[in-house]
Amino acid sequence: MNANQAIGILKENGYKQTKQREKLIQIFEARQKDQYFPVKDILEEFQDEFPGASYNTVYRNLYTLEDLDILESTSLNGEQLFRLHCDTDGHHHHFICTKCGRTKPVEICAIEQVNSLLPGYVIENHKFEVYGTCPECK
């Protein structure tokens, strides 16, 4: 995902191309693509250009970008983290380093096994993430 693709997705879905959304997308595009970042880090950089911006403004825009599949999010130690949407094709999950936030695609899924354990239930969505330490942080 790059900034032009993200702006295109915003427009296709009827959202305005605001300077705030552009800045958020630029922040993520400039960062490492395979890494999640905490909102406080994003807010600090965002406030360089928009000093009066609040957590609410940033969160609201981050969640809009997540709803449009421009960003992905995860929760780690009670903190919400975001990154640009992964470029890996097809259904997959992620290993997430608890030290640096880097990710690696995990291209297996246990949802079929879970389905077989829950006869009569309808699973609407699922999330499977593996946490640990990457080779660089080990």
Short mmCIF file of the C-alpha atoms (twelve columns), coordinates in Angstrom:
data_MODEL
# 
_entry.id   MODEL 
# 
loop_
_atom_site.group_PDB 
_atom_site.id 
_atom_site.type_symbol 
_atom_site.label_atom_id 
_atom_site.label_alt_id 
_atom_site.label_comp_id 
_atom_site.label_asym_id 
_atom_site.label_seq_id 
_atom_site.Cartn_x 
_atom_site.Cartn_y 
_atom_site.Cartn_z 
_atom_site.pdbx_PDB_model_num 
ATOM 1   C CA . MET A 1   0.000   0.000   0.000  1 
ATOM 2   C CA . ASN A 2   1.317   3.438   -0.854 1 
ATOM 3   C CA . ALA A 3   -0.035  6.977   -0.396 1 
ATOM 4   C CA . ASN A 4   -1.577  7.188   -3.883 1 
ATOM 5   C CA . GLN A 5   -3.416  3.883   -3.400 1 
ATOM 6   C CA . ALA A 6   -4.636  4.990   0.027  1 
ATOM 7   C CA . ILE A 7   -5.921  8.342   -1.292 1 
ATOM 8   C CA . GLY A 8   -7.662  6.478   -4.111 1 
ATOM 9   C CA . ILE A 9   -9.403  4.204   -1.600 1 
ATOM 10  C CA . LEU A 10  -10.556 7.231   0.407  1 
ATOM 11  C CA . LYS A 11  -12.038 8.869   -2.691 1 
ATOM 12  C CA . GLU A 12  -13.641 5.636   -3.962 1 
ATOM 13  C CA . ASN A 13  -15.451 5.348   -0.638 1 
ATOM 14  C CA . GLY A 14  -16.708 8.939   -0.589 1 
ATOM 15  C CA . TYR A 15  -14.238 10.325  1.960  1 
ATOM 16  C CA . LYS A 16  -12.633 13.719  1.548  1 
ATOM 17  C CA . GLN A 17  -8.898  13.963  0.981  1 
ATOM 18  C CA . THR A 18  -8.068  16.143  3.990  1 
ATOM 19  C CA . LYS A 19  -4.618  17.401  4.947  1 
ATOM 20  C CA . GLN A 20  -4.905  15.449  8.208  1 
ATOM 21  C CA . ARG A 21  -5.590  12.147  6.438  1 
ATOM 22  C CA . GLU A 22  -2.828  12.843  3.931  1 
ATOM 23  C CA . LYS A 23  -0.377  13.505  6.787  1 
ATOM 24  C CA . LEU A 24  -1.314  10.291  8.595  1 
ATOM 25  C CA . ILE A 25  -0.854  8.266   5.424  1 
ATOM 26  C CA . GLN A 26  2.511   9.967   4.795  1 
ATOM 27  C CA . ILE A 27  3.630   9.150   8.351  1 
ATOM 28  C CA . PHE A 28  2.936   5.459   7.798  1 
ATOM 29  C CA . GLU A 29  4.409   5.445   4.298  1 
ATOM 30  C CA . ALA A 30  7.675   6.913   5.626  1 
ATOM 31  C CA . ARG A 31  7.957   4.274   8.351  1 
ATOM 32  C CA . GLN A 32  8.974   0.663   8.085  1 
ATOM 33  C CA . LYS A 33  6.171   -1.144  6.242  1 
ATOM 34  C CA . ASP A 34  6.265   -4.355  8.280  1 
ATOM 35  C CA . GLN A 35  6.018   -2.726  11.706 1 
ATOM 36  C CA . TYR A 36  3.190   -1.642  14.006 1 
ATOM 37  C CA . PHE A 37  3.466   1.734   15.747 1 
ATOM 38  C CA . PRO A 38  1.772   3.073   18.888 1 
ATOM 39  C CA . VAL A 39  -0.660  5.969   18.547 1 
ATOM 40  C CA . LYS A 40  1.461   8.161   20.833 1 
ATOM 41  C CA . ASP A 41  4.333   7.992   18.305 1 
ATOM 42  C CA . ILE A 42  1.973   8.782   15.436 1 
ATOM 43  C CA . LEU A 43  0.431   11.672  17.399 1 
ATOM 44  C CA . GLU A 44  3.855   13.214  18.130 1 
ATOM 45  C CA . GLU A 45  4.780   13.275  14.459 1 
ATOM 46  C CA . PHE A 46  1.279   14.405  13.450 1 
ATOM 47  C CA . GLN A 47  1.444   17.328  15.884 1 
ATOM 48  C CA . ASP A 48  4.578   18.638  14.158 1 
ATOM 49  C CA . GLU A 49  2.274   19.787  11.355 1 
ATOM 50  C CA . PHE A 50  -0.977  20.060  13.342 1 
ATOM 51  C CA . PRO A 51  0.081   21.234  16.842 1 
ATOM 52  C CA . GLY A 52  -3.474  21.547  18.152 1 
ATOM 53  C CA . ALA A 53  -4.507  18.029  17.152 1 
ATOM 54  C CA . SER A 54  -5.892  15.809  19.888 1 
ATOM 55  C CA . TYR A 55  -5.778  12.059  20.446 1 
ATOM 56  C CA . ASN A 56  -9.451  11.985  19.421 1 
ATOM 57  C CA . THR A 57  -8.708  13.560  16.023 1 
ATOM 58  C CA . VAL A 58  -5.889  11.121  15.343 1 
ATOM 59  C CA . TYR A 59  -7.822  8.067   16.605 1 
ATOM 60  C CA . ARG A 60  -10.917 8.981   14.591 1 
ATOM 61  C CA . ASN A 61  -8.849  9.233   11.397 1 
ATOM 62  C CA . LEU A 62  -6.848  6.085   12.176 1 
ATOM 63  C CA . TYR A 63  -10.052 4.096   12.665 1 
ATOM 64  C CA . THR A 64  -11.476 5.476   9.409  1 
ATOM 65  C CA . LEU A 65  -8.312  4.372   7.591  1 
ATOM 66  C CA . GLU A 66  -8.546  0.978   9.291  1 
ATOM 67  C CA . ASP A 67  -12.212 0.555   8.309  1 
ATOM 68  C CA . LEU A 68  -11.160 1.149   4.687  1 
ATOM 69  C CA . ASP A 69  -8.364  -1.472  4.949  1 
ATOM 70  C CA . ILE A 70  -5.682  1.175   4.441  1 
ATOM 71  C CA . LEU A 71  -4.335  0.474   7.932  1 
ATOM 72  C CA . GLU A 72  -4.261  -2.620  10.129 1 
ATOM 73  C CA . SER A 73  -4.341  -2.516  13.912 1 
ATOM 74  C CA . THR A 74  -3.544  -4.766  16.809 1 
ATOM 75  C CA . SER A 75  -3.539  -4.443  20.568 1 
ATOM 76  C CA . LEU A 76  -0.403  -5.216  22.551 1 
ATOM 77  C CA . ASN A 77  -0.120  -4.763  26.315 1 
ATOM 78  C CA . GLY A 78  -3.301  -2.684  26.331 1 
ATOM 79  C CA . GLU A 79  -2.032  -0.295  23.662 1 
ATOM 80  C CA . GLN A 80  -3.505  0.083   20.175 1 
ATOM 81  C CA . LEU A 81  -0.900  -0.161  17.394 1 
ATOM 82  C CA . PHE A 82  -1.301  0.626   13.682 1 
ATOM 83  C CA . ARG A 83  0.543   -0.016  10.414 1 
ATOM 84  C CA . LEU A 84  -0.097  0.234   6.685  1 
ATOM 85  C CA . HIS A 85  -2.123  -2.660  5.331  1 
ATOM 86  C CA . CYS A 86  0.055   -5.649  4.536  1 
ATOM 87  C CA . ASP A 87  0.834   -6.331  0.868  1 
ATOM 88  C CA . THR A 88  0.740   -10.113 1.334  1 
ATOM 89  C CA . ASP A 89  -1.915  -11.613 -0.949 1 
ATOM 90  C CA . GLY A 90  -4.602  -13.932 0.319  1 
ATOM 91  C CA . HIS A 91  -5.817  -14.796 3.774  1 
ATOM 92  C CA . HIS A 92  -3.038  -14.779 6.353  1 
ATOM 93  C CA . HIS A 93  -2.143  -13.758 9.880  1 
ATOM 94  C CA . HIS A 94  0.977   -12.267 11.493 1 
ATOM 95  C CA . PHE A 95  3.821   -12.933 13.880 1 
ATOM 96  C CA . ILE A 96  4.388   -9.664  15.798 1 
ATOM 97  C CA . CYS A 97  7.625   -8.907  17.637 1 
ATOM 98  C CA . THR A 98  6.807   -7.641  21.130 1 
ATOM 99  C CA . LYS A 99  10.036  -5.604  21.244 1 
ATOM 100 C CA . CYS A 100 10.187  -3.763  17.907 1 
ATOM 101 C CA . GLY A 101 6.673   -4.294  16.483 1 
ATOM 102 C CA . ARG A 102 7.921   -5.842  13.230 1 
ATOM 103 C CA . THR A 103 5.674   -8.392  11.605 1 
ATOM 104 C CA . LYS A 104 6.028   -11.484 9.462  1 
ATOM 105 C CA . PRO A 105 3.118   -13.052 7.585  1 
ATOM 106 C CA . VAL A 106 1.892   -16.434 8.835  1 
ATOM 107 C CA . GLU A 107 0.110   -18.048 5.934  1 
ATOM 108 C CA . ILE A 108 -1.788  -20.720 7.843  1 
ATOM 109 C CA . CYS A 109 -5.131  -20.430 9.561  1 
ATOM 110 C CA . ALA A 110 -6.861  -22.620 12.107 1 
ATOM 111 C CA . ILE A 111 -10.382 -21.349 11.380 1 
ATOM 112 C CA . GLU A 112 -11.501 -24.650 9.811  1 
ATOM 113 C CA . GLN A 113 -10.503 -26.514 12.977 1 
ATOM 114 C CA . VAL A 114 -12.325 -23.934 15.092 1 
ATOM 115 C CA . ASN A 115 -15.406 -24.311 12.853 1 
ATOM 116 C CA . SER A 116 -15.413 -28.074 13.416 1 
ATOM 117 C CA . LEU A 117 -15.337 -27.514 17.194 1 
ATOM 118 C CA . LEU A 118 -18.350 -25.186 17.085 1 
ATOM 119 C CA . PRO A 119 -21.130 -26.999 15.191 1 
ATOM 120 C CA . GLY A 120 -24.186 -24.813 14.769 1 
ATOM 121 C CA . TYR A 121 -22.277 -21.579 15.427 1 
ATOM 122 C CA . VAL A 122 -21.734 -18.941 12.760 1 
ATOM 123 C CA . ILE A 123 -18.294 -17.347 12.887 1 
ATOM 124 C CA . GLU A 124 -18.468 -13.847 11.420 1 
ATOM 125 C CA . ASN A 125 -14.832 -12.855 11.774 1 
ATOM 126 C CA . HIS A 126 -11.612 -13.941 13.415 1 
ATOM 127 C CA . LYS A 127 -8.154  -12.691 14.299 1 
ATOM 128 C CA . PHE A 128 -5.097  -14.829 14.901 1 
ATOM 129 C CA . GLU A 129 -1.774  -13.255 15.838 1 
ATOM 130 C CA . VAL A 130 1.396   -14.788 17.217 1 
ATOM 131 C CA . TYR A 131 3.570   -12.713 19.550 1 
ATOM 132 C CA . GLY A 132 7.226   -13.170 20.423 1 
ATOM 133 C CA . THR A 133 10.709  -11.882 19.659 1 
ATOM 134 C CA . CYS A 134 12.076  -11.561 16.119 1 
ATOM 135 C CA . PRO A 135 15.629  -12.711 15.243 1 
ATOM 136 C CA . GLU A 136 16.907  -9.103  15.187 1 
ATOM 137 C CA . CYS A 137 15.655  -8.429  18.743 1 
ATOM 138 C CA . LYS A 138 16.591  -11.828 20.204 1 
# 
